[in-house]
């Protein structure tokens, strides 16, 4: 499992660095986030959900059925959109109502 950080989109807010449970995301001298050892990523997606500019993508490898797709999230009010970009260019969205997601 791994993430990729787009330095062109990163604004250097540090939110991803603050939430990474493995302390894998660092802030470089340029003020931008980076992950030095992507293979060590736990795949928790905390950083993806915190990034306000959607600069972080999660790689869905074949080992978890993703076949090379990339995932990121976008927030729209109470809705958290999981956006899946497949290698063939197709895009799927899964909308989760954050207020309703933890109801039993």
PDB file of C-alpha atoms in Angstrom:
ATOM      1  CA  UNK A   1       0.000   0.000   0.000  1.00  0.00           C
ATOM      2  CA  UNK A   2       1.245   3.440  -0.710  1.00  0.00           C
ATOM      3  CA  UNK A   3       0.394   7.069  -1.175  1.00  0.00           C
ATOM      4  CA  UNK A   4       1.648   9.655  -3.637  1.00  0.00           C
ATOM      5  CA  UNK A   5       1.833  13.358  -2.811  1.00  0.00           C
ATOM      6  CA  UNK A   6       1.528  15.832  -5.681  1.00  0.00           C
ATOM      7  CA  UNK A   7       3.986  18.592  -4.755  1.00  0.00           C
ATOM      8  CA  UNK A   8       2.396  20.896  -7.328  1.00  0.00           C
ATOM      9  CA  UNK A   9      -0.893  20.768  -5.399  1.00  0.00           C
ATOM     10  CA  UNK A  10       0.553  20.636  -1.868  1.00  0.00           C
ATOM     11  CA  UNK A  11       0.205  23.905   0.047  1.00  0.00           C
ATOM     12  CA  UNK A  12       2.413  22.826   2.958  1.00  0.00           C
ATOM     13  CA  UNK A  13      -0.301  23.021   5.612  1.00  0.00           C
ATOM     14  CA  UNK A  14       1.149  20.018   7.486  1.00  0.00           C
ATOM     15  CA  UNK A  15      -2.198  18.349   8.216  1.00  0.00           C
ATOM     16  CA  UNK A  16      -1.071  15.093   6.596  1.00  0.00           C
ATOM     17  CA  UNK A  17       2.131  15.129   8.641  1.00  0.00           C
ATOM     18  CA  UNK A  18       0.161  15.651  11.851  1.00  0.00           C
ATOM     19  CA  UNK A  19      -2.257  12.742  11.324  1.00  0.00           C
ATOM     20  CA  UNK A  20       0.102  10.092   9.939  1.00  0.00           C
ATOM     21  CA  UNK A  21       0.179   7.375  12.626  1.00  0.00           C
ATOM     22  CA  UNK A  22       3.505   6.045  11.363  1.00  0.00           C
ATOM     23  CA  UNK A  23       5.186   9.467  11.221  1.00  0.00           C
ATOM     24  CA  UNK A  24       6.027   8.690   7.599  1.00  0.00           C
ATOM     25  CA  UNK A  25       5.041  12.022   6.065  1.00  0.00           C
ATOM     26  CA  UNK A  26       7.658  14.733   6.404  1.00  0.00           C
ATOM     27  CA  UNK A  27       7.760  18.406   5.486  1.00  0.00           C
ATOM     28  CA  UNK A  28      10.687  19.256   3.233  1.00  0.00           C
ATOM     29  CA  UNK A  29      12.830  22.358   3.104  1.00  0.00           C
ATOM     30  CA  UNK A  30      10.534  23.647   0.371  1.00  0.00           C
ATOM     31  CA  UNK A  31       7.625  23.483   2.849  1.00  0.00           C
ATOM     32  CA  UNK A  32       5.921  20.679   0.919  1.00  0.00           C
ATOM     33  CA  UNK A  33       4.935  17.271   2.242  1.00  0.00           C
ATOM     34  CA  UNK A  34       6.657  14.111   1.097  1.00  0.00           C
ATOM     35  CA  UNK A  35       6.825  10.456   2.079  1.00  0.00           C
ATOM     36  CA  UNK A  36      10.373   9.118   2.089  1.00  0.00           C
ATOM     37  CA  UNK A  37       9.494   5.418   2.241  1.00  0.00           C
ATOM     38  CA  UNK A  38       6.131   4.885   0.471  1.00  0.00           C
ATOM     39  CA  UNK A  39       6.316   1.116   0.955  1.00  0.00           C
ATOM     40  CA  UNK A  40       6.092   1.652   4.725  1.00  0.00           C
ATOM     41  CA  UNK A  41       2.670   3.332   4.379  1.00  0.00           C
ATOM     42  CA  UNK A  42       0.045   1.527   6.479  1.00  0.00           C
ATOM     43  CA  UNK A  43      -2.788   2.451   4.127  1.00  0.00           C
ATOM     44  CA  UNK A  44      -4.906   4.071   6.823  1.00  0.00           C
ATOM     45  CA  UNK A  45      -5.882   6.976   4.467  1.00  0.00           C
ATOM     46  CA  UNK A  46      -5.840   9.527   7.321  1.00  0.00           C
ATOM     47  CA  UNK A  47      -3.659  11.885   5.295  1.00  0.00           C
ATOM     48  CA  UNK A  48      -5.922  11.648   2.263  1.00  0.00           C
ATOM     49  CA  UNK A  49      -8.988  12.633   4.290  1.00  0.00           C
ATOM     50  CA  UNK A  50      -7.181  15.601   5.895  1.00  0.00           C
ATOM     51  CA  UNK A  51      -5.625  17.137   2.783  1.00  0.00           C
ATOM     52  CA  UNK A  52      -7.613  20.310   1.993  1.00  0.00           C
ATOM     53  CA  UNK A  53      -6.350  20.523  -1.608  1.00  0.00           C
ATOM     54  CA  UNK A  54      -6.621  16.823  -2.581  1.00  0.00           C
ATOM     55  CA  UNK A  55      -2.863  16.553  -3.208  1.00  0.00           C
ATOM     56  CA  UNK A  56      -2.606  12.999  -1.887  1.00  0.00           C
ATOM     57  CA  UNK A  57      -3.611   9.886  -3.776  1.00  0.00           C
ATOM     58  CA  UNK A  58      -3.737   6.310  -2.477  1.00  0.00           C
ATOM     59  CA  UNK A  59      -2.527   3.594  -4.829  1.00  0.00           C
ATOM     60  CA  UNK A  60      -4.858   0.600  -5.048  1.00  0.00           C
ATOM     61  CA  UNK A  61      -2.589  -2.241  -6.076  1.00  0.00           C
ATOM     62  CA  UNK A  62      -3.619  -5.564  -7.543  1.00  0.00           C
ATOM     63  CA  UNK A  63      -3.087  -7.193  -4.146  1.00  0.00           C
ATOM     64  CA  UNK A  64      -6.206  -5.422  -2.857  1.00  0.00           C
ATOM     65  CA  UNK A  65      -8.217  -5.560  -6.085  1.00  0.00           C
ATOM     66  CA  UNK A  66      -7.464  -2.043  -7.294  1.00  0.00           C
ATOM     67  CA  UNK A  67      -5.438  -2.969 -10.385  1.00  0.00           C
ATOM     68  CA  UNK A  68      -3.465   0.285 -10.255  1.00  0.00           C
ATOM     69  CA  UNK A  69      -6.316   2.701  -9.542  1.00  0.00           C
ATOM     70  CA  UNK A  70      -5.742   5.873  -7.523  1.00  0.00           C
ATOM     71  CA  UNK A  71      -8.110   7.142  -4.824  1.00  0.00           C
ATOM     72  CA  UNK A  72      -8.538  10.530  -3.207  1.00  0.00           C
ATOM     73  CA  UNK A  73     -11.287  12.214  -1.215  1.00  0.00           C
ATOM     74  CA  UNK A  74     -13.109  15.501  -1.570  1.00  0.00           C
ATOM     75  CA  UNK A  75     -15.419  17.070   0.982  1.00  0.00           C
ATOM     76  CA  UNK A  76     -18.759  18.640   0.088  1.00  0.00           C
ATOM     77  CA  UNK A  77     -20.498  19.683   3.292  1.00  0.00           C
ATOM     78  CA  UNK A  78     -21.387  16.518   5.201  1.00  0.00           C
ATOM     79  CA  UNK A  79     -20.566  14.358   2.182  1.00  0.00           C
ATOM     80  CA  UNK A  80     -17.137  12.761   1.865  1.00  0.00           C
ATOM     81  CA  UNK A  81     -16.583  11.740  -1.752  1.00  0.00           C
ATOM     82  CA  UNK A  82     -14.179   8.876  -2.436  1.00  0.00           C
ATOM     83  CA  UNK A  83     -13.042   9.340  -6.041  1.00  0.00           C
ATOM     84  CA  UNK A  84     -11.490   6.351  -7.810  1.00  0.00           C
ATOM     85  CA  UNK A  85      -9.432   7.000 -10.945  1.00  0.00           C
ATOM     86  CA  UNK A  86      -8.842   3.804 -12.928  1.00  0.00           C
ATOM     87  CA  UNK A  87      -5.882   3.279 -15.267  1.00  0.00           C
ATOM     88  CA  UNK A  88      -8.263   3.219 -18.264  1.00  0.00           C
ATOM     89  CA  UNK A  89      -9.342   6.795 -17.435  1.00  0.00           C
ATOM     90  CA  UNK A  90     -12.760   6.003 -15.976  1.00  0.00           C
ATOM     91  CA  UNK A  91     -13.720   7.632 -12.708  1.00  0.00           C
ATOM     92  CA  UNK A  92     -16.126   6.408 -10.033  1.00  0.00           C
ATOM     93  CA  UNK A  93     -17.393   8.223  -6.953  1.00  0.00           C
ATOM     94  CA  UNK A  94     -18.638   6.834  -3.675  1.00  0.00           C
ATOM     95  CA  UNK A  95     -20.473   9.388  -1.529  1.00  0.00           C
ATOM     96  CA  UNK A  96     -20.503   8.891   2.231  1.00  0.00           C
ATOM     97  CA  UNK A  97     -22.653  11.052   4.484  1.00  0.00           C
ATOM     98  CA  UNK A  98     -20.290  11.615   7.406  1.00  0.00           C
ATOM     99  CA  UNK A  99     -23.164  12.282   9.823  1.00  0.00           C
ATOM    100  CA  UNK A 100     -24.855   9.002   8.920  1.00  0.00           C
ATOM    101  CA  UNK A 101     -21.817   6.741   8.474  1.00  0.00           C
ATOM    102  CA  UNK A 102     -21.405   5.690  12.106  1.00  0.00           C
ATOM    103  CA  UNK A 103     -25.044   4.979  12.924  1.00  0.00           C
ATOM    104  CA  UNK A 104     -25.783   1.398  13.884  1.00  0.00           C
TER     105      UNK A 104
END
